[in-house]
Coordinates of C-alpha atoms in Angstrom, one line a residue:
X1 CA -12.2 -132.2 69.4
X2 CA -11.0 -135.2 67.8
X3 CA -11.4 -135.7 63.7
X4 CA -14.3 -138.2 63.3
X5 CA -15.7 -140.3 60.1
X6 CA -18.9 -140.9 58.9
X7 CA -19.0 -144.1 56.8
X8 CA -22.8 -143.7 56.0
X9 CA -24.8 -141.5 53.8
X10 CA -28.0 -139.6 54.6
X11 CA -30.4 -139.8 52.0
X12 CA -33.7 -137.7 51.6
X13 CA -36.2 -138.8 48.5
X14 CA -38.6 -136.5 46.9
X15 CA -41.4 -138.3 44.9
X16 CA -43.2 -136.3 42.5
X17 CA -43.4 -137.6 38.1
X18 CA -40.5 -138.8 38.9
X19 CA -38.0 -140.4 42.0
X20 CA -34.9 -138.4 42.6
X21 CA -32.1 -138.6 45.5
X22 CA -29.3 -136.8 46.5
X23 CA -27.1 -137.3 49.5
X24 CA -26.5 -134.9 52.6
X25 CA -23.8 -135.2 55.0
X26 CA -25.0 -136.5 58.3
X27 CA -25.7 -133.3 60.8
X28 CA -24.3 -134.0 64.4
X29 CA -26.2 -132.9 67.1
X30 CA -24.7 -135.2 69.8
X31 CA -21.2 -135.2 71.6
X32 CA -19.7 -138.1 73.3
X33 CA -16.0 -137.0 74.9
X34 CA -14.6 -139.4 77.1
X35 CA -10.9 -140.8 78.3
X36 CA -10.0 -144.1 78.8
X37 CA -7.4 -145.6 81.0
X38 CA -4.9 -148.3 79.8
X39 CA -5.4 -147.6 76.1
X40 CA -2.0 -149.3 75.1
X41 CA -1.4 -149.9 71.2
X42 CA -4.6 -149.4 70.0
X43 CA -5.4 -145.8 70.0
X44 CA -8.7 -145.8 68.0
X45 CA -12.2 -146.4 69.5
X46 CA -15.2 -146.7 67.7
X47 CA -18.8 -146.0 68.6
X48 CA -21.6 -146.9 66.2
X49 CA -25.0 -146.7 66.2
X50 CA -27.5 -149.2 64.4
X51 CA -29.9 -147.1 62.2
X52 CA -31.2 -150.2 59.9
X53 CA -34.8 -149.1 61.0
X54 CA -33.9 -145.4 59.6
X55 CA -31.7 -145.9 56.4
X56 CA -30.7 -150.1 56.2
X57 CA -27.4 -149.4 58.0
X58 CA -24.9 -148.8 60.3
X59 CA -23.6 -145.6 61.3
X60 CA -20.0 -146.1 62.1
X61 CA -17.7 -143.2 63.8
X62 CA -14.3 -143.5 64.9
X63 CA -12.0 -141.4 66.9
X64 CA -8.4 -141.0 67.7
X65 CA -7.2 -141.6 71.7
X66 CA -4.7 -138.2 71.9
X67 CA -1.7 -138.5 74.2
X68 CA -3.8 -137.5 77.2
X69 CA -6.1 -141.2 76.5
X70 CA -8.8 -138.6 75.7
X71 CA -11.3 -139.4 72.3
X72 CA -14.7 -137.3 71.2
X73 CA -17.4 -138.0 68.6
X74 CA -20.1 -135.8 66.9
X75 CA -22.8 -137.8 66.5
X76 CA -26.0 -137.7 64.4
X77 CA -28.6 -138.8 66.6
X78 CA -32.0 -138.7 65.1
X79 CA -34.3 -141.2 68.0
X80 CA -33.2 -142.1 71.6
X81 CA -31.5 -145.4 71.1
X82 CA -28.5 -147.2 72.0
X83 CA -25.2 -147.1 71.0
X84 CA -22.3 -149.2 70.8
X85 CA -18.8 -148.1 72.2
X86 CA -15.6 -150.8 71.0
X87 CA -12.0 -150.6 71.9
X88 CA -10.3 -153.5 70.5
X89 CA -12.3 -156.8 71.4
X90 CA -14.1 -155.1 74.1
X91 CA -17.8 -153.4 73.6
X92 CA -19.9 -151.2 75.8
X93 CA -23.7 -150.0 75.4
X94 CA -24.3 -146.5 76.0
X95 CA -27.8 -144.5 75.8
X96 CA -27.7 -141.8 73.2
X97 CA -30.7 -138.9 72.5
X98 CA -30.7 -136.2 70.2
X99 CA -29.0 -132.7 71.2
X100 CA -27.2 -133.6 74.2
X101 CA -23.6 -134.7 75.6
X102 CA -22.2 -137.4 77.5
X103 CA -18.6 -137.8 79.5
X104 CA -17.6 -140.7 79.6
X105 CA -14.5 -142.6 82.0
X106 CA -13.4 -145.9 81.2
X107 CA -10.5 -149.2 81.3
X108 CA -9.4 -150.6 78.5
X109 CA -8.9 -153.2 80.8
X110 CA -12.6 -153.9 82.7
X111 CA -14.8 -151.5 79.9
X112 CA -18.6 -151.7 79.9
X113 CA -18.8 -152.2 84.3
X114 CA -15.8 -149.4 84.7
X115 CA -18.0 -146.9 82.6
X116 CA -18.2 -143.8 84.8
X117 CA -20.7 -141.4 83.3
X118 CA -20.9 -137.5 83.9
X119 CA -23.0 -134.8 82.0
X120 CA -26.9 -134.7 81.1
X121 CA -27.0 -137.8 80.1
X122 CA -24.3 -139.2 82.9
X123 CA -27.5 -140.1 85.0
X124 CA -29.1 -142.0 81.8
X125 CA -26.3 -144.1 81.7
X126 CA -25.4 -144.8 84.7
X127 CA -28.8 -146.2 85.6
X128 CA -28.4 -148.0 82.0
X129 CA -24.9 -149.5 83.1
X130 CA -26.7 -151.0 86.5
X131 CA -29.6 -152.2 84.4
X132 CA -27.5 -154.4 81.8
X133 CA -25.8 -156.0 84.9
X134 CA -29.2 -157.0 85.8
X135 CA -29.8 -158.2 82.2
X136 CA -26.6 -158.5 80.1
X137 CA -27.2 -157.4 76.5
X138 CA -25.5 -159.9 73.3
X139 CA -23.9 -158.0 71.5
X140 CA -22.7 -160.2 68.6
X141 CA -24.6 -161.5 65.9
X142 CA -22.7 -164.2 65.3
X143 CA -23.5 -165.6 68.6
X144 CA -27.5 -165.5 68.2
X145 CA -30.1 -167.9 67.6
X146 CA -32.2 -168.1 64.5
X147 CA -36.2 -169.9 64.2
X148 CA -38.3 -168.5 61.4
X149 CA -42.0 -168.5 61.7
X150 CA -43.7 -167.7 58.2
X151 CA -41.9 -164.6 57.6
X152 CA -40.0 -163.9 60.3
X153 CA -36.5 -164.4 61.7
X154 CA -36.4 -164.3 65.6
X155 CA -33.3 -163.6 67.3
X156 CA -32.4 -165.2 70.1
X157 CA -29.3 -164.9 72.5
X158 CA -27.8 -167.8 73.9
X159 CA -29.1 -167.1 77.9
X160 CA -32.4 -167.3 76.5
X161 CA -32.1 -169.8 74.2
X162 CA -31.2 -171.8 77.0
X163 CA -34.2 -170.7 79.5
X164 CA -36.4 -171.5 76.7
X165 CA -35.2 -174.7 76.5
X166 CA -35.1 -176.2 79.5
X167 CA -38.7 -174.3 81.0
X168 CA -41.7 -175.8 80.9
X169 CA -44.8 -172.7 80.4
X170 CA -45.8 -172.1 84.4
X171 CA -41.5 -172.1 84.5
X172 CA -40.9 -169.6 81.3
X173 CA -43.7 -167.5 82.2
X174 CA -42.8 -166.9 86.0
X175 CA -39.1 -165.8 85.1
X176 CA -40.3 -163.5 82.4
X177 CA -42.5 -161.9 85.2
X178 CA -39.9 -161.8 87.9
X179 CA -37.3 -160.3 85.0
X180 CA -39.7 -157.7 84.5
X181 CA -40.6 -156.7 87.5
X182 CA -37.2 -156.7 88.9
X183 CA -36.1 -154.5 86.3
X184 CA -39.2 -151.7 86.4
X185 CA -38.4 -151.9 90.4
X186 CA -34.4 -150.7 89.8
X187 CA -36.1 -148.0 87.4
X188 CA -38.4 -146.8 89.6
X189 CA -35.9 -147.4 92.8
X190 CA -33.1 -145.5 90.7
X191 CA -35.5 -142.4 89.5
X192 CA -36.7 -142.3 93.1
X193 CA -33.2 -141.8 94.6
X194 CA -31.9 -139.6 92.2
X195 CA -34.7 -136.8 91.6
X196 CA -35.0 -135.3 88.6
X197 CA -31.9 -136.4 87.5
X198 CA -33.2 -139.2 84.8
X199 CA -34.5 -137.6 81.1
X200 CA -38.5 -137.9 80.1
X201 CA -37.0 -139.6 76.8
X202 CA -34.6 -141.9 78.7
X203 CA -37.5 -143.3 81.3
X204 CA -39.6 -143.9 78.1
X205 CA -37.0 -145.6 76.1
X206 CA -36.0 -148.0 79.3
X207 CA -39.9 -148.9 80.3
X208 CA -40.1 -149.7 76.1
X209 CA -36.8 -151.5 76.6
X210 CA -38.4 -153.2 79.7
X211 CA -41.9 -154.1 78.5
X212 CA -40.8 -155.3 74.7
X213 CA -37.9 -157.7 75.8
X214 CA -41.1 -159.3 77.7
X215 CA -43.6 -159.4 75.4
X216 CA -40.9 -160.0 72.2
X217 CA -39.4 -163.2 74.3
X218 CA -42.6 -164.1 75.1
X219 CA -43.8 -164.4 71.6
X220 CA -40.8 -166.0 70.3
X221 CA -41.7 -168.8 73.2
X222 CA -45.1 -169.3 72.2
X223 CA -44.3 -169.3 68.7
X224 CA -41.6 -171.4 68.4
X225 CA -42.2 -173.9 71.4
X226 CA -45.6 -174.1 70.8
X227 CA -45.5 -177.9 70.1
X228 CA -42.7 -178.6 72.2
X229 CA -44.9 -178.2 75.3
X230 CA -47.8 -178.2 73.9
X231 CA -49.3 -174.5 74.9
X232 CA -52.9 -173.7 74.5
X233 CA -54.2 -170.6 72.7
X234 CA -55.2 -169.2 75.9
X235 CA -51.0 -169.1 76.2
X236 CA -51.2 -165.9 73.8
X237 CA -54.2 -163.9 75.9
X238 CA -50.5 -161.6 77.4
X239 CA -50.9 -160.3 73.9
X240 CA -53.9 -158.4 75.0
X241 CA -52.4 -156.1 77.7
X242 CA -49.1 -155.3 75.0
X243 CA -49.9 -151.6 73.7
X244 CA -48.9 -151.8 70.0
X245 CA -48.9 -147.8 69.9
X246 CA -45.5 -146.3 71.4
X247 CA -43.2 -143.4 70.0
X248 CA -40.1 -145.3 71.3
X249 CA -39.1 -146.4 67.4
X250 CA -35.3 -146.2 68.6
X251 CA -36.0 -149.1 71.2
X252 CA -34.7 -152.4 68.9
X253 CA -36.8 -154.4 70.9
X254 CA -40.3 -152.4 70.3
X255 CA -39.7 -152.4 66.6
X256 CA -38.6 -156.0 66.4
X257 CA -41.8 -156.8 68.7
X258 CA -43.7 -155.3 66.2
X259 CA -42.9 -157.4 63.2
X260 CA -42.8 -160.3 65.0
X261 CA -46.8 -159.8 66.2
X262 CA -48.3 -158.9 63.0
X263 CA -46.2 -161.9 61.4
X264 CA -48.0 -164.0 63.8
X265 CA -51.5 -162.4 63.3
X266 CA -50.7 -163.2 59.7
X267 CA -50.3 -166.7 60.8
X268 CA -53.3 -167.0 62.7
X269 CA -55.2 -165.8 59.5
X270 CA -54.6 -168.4 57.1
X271 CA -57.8 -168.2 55.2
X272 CA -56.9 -164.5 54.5
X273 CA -56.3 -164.7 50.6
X274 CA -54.1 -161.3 50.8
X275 CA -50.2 -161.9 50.4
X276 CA -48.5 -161.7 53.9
X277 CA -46.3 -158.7 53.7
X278 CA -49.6 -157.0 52.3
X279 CA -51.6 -158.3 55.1
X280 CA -49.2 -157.2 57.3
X281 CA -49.0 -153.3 56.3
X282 CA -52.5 -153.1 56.2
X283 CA -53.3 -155.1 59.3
X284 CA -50.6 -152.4 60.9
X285 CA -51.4 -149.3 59.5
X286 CA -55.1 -149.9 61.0
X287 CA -53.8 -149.6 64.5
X288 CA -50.8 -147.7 64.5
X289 CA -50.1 -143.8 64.1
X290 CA -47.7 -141.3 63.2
X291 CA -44.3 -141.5 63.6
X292 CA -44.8 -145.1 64.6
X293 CA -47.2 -146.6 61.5
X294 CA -44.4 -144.5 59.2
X295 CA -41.4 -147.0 60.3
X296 CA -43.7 -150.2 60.4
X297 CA -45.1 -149.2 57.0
X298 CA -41.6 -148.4 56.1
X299 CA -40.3 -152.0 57.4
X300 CA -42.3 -153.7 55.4
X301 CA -41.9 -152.4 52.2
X302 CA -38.0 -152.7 53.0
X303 CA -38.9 -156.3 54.0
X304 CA -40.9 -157.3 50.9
X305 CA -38.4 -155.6 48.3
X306 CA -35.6 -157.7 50.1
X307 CA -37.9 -161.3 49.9
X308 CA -38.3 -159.9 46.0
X309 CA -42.0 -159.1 46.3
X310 CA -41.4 -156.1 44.2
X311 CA -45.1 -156.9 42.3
X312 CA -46.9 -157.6 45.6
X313 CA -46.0 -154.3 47.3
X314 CA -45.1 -152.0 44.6
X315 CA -48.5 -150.0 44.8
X316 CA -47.9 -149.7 48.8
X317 CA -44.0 -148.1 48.3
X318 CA -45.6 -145.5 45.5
X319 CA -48.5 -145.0 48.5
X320 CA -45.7 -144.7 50.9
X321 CA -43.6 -142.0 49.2
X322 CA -46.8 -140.2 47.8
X323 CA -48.9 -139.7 51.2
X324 CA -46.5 -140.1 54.0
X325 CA -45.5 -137.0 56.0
X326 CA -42.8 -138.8 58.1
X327 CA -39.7 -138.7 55.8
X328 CA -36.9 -140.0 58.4
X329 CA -38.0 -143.3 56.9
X330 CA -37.6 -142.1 53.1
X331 CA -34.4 -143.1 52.0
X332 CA -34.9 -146.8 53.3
X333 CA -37.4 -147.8 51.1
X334 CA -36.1 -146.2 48.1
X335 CA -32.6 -147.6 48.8
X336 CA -34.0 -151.3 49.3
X337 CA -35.9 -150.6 45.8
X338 CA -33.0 -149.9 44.1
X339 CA -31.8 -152.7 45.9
X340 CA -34.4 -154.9 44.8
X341 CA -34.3 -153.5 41.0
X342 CA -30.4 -154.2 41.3
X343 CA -31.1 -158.3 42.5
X344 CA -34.4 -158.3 40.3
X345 CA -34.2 -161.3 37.3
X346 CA -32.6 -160.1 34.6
X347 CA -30.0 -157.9 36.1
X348 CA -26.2 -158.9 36.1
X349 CA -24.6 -160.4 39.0
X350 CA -21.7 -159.2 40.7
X351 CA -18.2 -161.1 39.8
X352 CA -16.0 -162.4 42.6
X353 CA -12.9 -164.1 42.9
X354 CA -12.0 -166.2 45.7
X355 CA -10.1 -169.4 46.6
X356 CA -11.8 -172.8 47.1
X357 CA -10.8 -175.3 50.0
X358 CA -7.9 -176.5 47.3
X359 CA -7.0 -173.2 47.3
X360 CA -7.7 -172.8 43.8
X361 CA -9.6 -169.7 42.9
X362 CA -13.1 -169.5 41.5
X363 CA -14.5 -166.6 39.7
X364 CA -17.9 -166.7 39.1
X365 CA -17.5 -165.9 35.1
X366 CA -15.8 -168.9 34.5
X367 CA -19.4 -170.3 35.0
X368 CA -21.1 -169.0 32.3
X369 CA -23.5 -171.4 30.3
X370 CA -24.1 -172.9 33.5
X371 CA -27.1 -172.6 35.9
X372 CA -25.5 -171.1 38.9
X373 CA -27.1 -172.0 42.7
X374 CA -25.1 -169.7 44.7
X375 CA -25.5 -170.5 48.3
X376 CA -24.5 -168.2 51.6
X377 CA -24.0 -170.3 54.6
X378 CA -21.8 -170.4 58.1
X379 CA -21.0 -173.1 60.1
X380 CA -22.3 -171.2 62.9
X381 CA -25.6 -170.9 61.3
X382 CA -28.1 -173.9 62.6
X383 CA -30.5 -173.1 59.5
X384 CA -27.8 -173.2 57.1
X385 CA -26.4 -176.6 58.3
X386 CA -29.9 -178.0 57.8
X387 CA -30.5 -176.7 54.7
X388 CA -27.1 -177.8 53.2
X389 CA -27.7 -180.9 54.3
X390 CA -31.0 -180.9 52.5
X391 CA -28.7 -180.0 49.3
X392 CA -27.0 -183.1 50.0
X393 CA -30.7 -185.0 48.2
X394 CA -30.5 -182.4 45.6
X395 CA -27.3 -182.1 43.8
X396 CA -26.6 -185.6 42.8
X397 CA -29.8 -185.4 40.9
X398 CA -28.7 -182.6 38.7
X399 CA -24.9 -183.0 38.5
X400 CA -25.1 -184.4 35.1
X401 CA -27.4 -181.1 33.8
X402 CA -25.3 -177.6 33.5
X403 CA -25.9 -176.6 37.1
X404 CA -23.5 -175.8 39.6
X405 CA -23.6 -175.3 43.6
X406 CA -21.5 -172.3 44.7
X407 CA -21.1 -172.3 48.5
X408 CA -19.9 -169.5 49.9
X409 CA -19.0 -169.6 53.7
X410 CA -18.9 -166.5 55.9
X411 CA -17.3 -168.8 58.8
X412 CA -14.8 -166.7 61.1
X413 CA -12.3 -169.8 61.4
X414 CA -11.1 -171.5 57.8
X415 CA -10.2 -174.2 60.3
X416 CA -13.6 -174.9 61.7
X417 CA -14.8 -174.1 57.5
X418 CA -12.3 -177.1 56.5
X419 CA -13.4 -179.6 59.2
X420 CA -17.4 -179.1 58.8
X421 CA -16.4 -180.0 55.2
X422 CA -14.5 -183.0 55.7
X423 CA -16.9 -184.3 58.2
X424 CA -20.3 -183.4 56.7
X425 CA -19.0 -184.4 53.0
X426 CA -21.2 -181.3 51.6
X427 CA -20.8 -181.6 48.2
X428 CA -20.4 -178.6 45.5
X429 CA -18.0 -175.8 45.6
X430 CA -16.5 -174.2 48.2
X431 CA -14.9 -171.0 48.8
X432 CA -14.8 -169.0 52.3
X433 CA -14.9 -165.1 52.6
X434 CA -13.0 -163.4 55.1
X435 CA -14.5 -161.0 56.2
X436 CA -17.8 -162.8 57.4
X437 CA -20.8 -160.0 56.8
X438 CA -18.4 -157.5 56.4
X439 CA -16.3 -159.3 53.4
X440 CA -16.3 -157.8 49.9
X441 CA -18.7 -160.7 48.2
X442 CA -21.3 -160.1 51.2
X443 CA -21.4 -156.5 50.3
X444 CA -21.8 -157.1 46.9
X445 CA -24.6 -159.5 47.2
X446 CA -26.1 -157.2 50.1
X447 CA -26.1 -160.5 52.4
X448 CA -27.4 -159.5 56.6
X449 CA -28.8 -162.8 57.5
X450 CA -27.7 -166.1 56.9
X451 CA -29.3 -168.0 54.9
X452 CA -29.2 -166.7 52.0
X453 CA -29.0 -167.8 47.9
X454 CA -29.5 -166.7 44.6
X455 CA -29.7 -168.5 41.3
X456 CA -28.2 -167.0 38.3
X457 CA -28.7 -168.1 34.9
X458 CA -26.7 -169.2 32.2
X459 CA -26.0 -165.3 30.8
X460 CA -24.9 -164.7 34.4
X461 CA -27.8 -162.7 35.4
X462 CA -30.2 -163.3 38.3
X463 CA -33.1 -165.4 37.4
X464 CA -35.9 -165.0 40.1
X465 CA -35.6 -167.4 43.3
X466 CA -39.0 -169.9 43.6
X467 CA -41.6 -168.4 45.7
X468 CA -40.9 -171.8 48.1
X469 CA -37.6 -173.0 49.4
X470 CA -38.6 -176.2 48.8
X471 CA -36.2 -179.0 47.0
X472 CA -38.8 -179.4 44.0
X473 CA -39.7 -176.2 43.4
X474 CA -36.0 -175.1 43.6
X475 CA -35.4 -178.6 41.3
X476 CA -37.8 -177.3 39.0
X477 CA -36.6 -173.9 39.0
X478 CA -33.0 -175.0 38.3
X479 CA -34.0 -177.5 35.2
X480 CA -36.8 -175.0 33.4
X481 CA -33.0 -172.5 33.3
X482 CA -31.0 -175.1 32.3
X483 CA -33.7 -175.9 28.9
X484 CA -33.8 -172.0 28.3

């Protein structure tokens, strides 16, 4: 068997007088061996598996192509989920569960549809591989569709985008039912043709996969299109027949449903005094169980350390740690803690140097006895061309006080970086990371959404973000640093 590499860390947290961690190696209990035809000059592949839900990352593995165009991984696989295989440009999905093995055939040159599939999870896959033909699976952020809705961020790729778009509700509503029911007829078609050949865990991840793409989409529509073509309340009865209990916390689009419907509960309960990620974990944790109220509880506490609501859910993430008997969940909350403790005002922010659009390097030391408004964007990223131009009203109001506008882009082309500039005019700073989400500065400042910003204070320490984006309270923010 090929070497492989584990770039993440397991962590498991005891909580008794006092928090203490300490790291394990990741166990595998998984093997993926394949061979791929074609494999030319590149001769590593990578497979990866997106455990954000279980420990805020990504579990990266790679593996050498021998002579014979053969690889292997050993992979730790803790919930049936998917998995992401890449050689070179070119990405596959693959279904992965827990104490199994997959063979896998491929070309470099036609990857994901020449995926041949063989051992007891070859059947999985190959029903997966037909499935994705039916419905083709985005596979890069970068390429995805942002609308926030009180809390929430939904995702959306650009084939949908587009439906939602141009449908009207009867429109939407009928292709969300014919998708569905086309793609629970290839399950049961497939299962039916090949007996006993499809896994109890695999059936139950793709009718979660099936049923939450519906009912997630569907959300999103009524959500964000709500005024756009003017949809009743009735429009949200679907809601109703969506079971919020299911053990499938692998599936991304179950756990993203989720958030996304007690965000919206939240919304619907505007006289509730409570703050919303409170609201939320409570409003959860009344109707959810075991394995399943563990991640959501989990999620949010993640969710309101990273918006910096360490006060507001403190008392939950003590709860959490104290009474909760699922521990796969552990190390994300105490990791975003130390996260949030690590960003919390008062603590020093990390130092970069990096070259503006002069190319003339800027290092954010150089700043200090300033008021620093340091600013993540993209040009890709609809939201972040709003809001900077929305910076455009601010900065010439406070360009004569000691405050500066950092923008940092995480753009994948400087030339496209170079030209938004010149067109747009944004004023401010500039300075581009290569690298995009992956760069050293978006590391270091823990950035996985755009957008994103900080304000640092005069010592160079973070100074705590308004509790609204708007341009007054972030004015006012800015000026009550600048008098300190």
């Amino acid at each position: 068997m090929e070497h492989f590499t584990i770039f993440t860390k397991k962590t498991i947290v005891l909580f008794s007088l006092s928090l203490c961690a300490f790291f394990l190696q990741a166990q595998p209990n998984t093997l993926v061996i394949g061979k791929i035809k074609n494999a030319k000059l590149i001769k590593e592949i990578e497979l990866s598996l997106n455990t954000l839900y279980l420990n805020n990352g990504i579990d990266v593995y790679k593996s050498r192509i021998i002579d014979d165009n053969t690889f292997a991984f050993a992979v730790e696989v803790k919930e049936p989920q998917f998995a992401i295989l890449k050689y070179a440009r070119n990405k596959g999905v693959i279904f992965l569960q827990p104490n199994d093995t997959l063979y896998i055939d491929c070309d470099a040159n036609n990857f994901q549809y020449s995926f041949e599939f063989s051992g007891s999870l070859g059947p999985n896959n190959s029903c997966l591989t037909e499935y994705l033909q039916l419905n083709p699976r985005e596979m890069s952020v970068f390429n995805m569709t942002q609308y926030k809705q009180k809390l929430y961020w939904y995702q959306n790729s650009p084939m949908m985008d587009k439906a939602m778009l141009e449908m009207d509700q009867p429109t939407f509503e009928s292709h969300m039912k014919s998708r569905k029911e086309k793609s629970l007829d290839h399950l049961e078609k497939y299962d039916t043709t090949h007996p006993e050949k499809l896994t109890p865990e695999f059936k139950g991840f793709l009718k979660a996969e099936i049923q939450y793409d519906f009912a997630y989409h569907k959300l999103m529509y009524g959500n964000v299109f709500k005024n756009r073509y003017s949809l009743e309340d009735s429009y949200f009865d679907f809601l109703e027949q969506i079971p919020l209990q299911n053990e499938q916390v692998g599936n991304e689009w179950y756990r993203e449903f989720l958030i996304a419907y007690f965000d919206y509960k939240n919304l619907k309960s505007e006289s509730d005094e409570r703050a919303p990620f409170i609201f939320q974990y409570e409003e959860g944790s009344k109707v959810l169980d075991g394995k399943t109220r563990a991640f959501f509880q989990s999620e949010i506490i993640a969710r309101a350390f990273r918006a910096k609501e360490m006060e507001v859910i403190i008392n939950k993430y003590q709860d959490y740690l104290r009474f909760q008997d699922h521990g796969n969940f552990d190390n994300k909350v105490v990791e975003s803690y130390e996260k949030a403790i690590k960003f919390a005002g008062g603590t020093q922010a990390p130092d970069f140097v990096l070259k503006d659009s002069s190319n003339i390097e800027v290092a954010l030391k150089n700043y200090r006895g300033k008021v620093i408004y340091l600013n993540f964007w993209a040009t890709w990223c609809r939201p972040c061309m709003d809001k900077m131009e929305r910076l455009k009203v601010l900065q010439p109001e406070l360009e004569n006080e000691d405050v500066v506008f950092i923008n940092v882009s995480l753009d994948r082309k400087e030339e496209v970086w170079k030209e938004t500039l010149e067109k747009r005019q944004f004023q401010g700073i500039h300075i581009l990371a290569s690298g995009e989400l992956n760069s050293e500065i978006a590391k270091a400042y823990e950035i996985k959404v755009l957008p994103r910003y900080f304000i640092i204070n005069k010592m160079g320490d973070f100074a705590k973000n308004p509790k609204s984006n708007k341009l007054e309270e972030v004015k006012n923010t800015l000026l009550d640093l600048v008098k300190k």
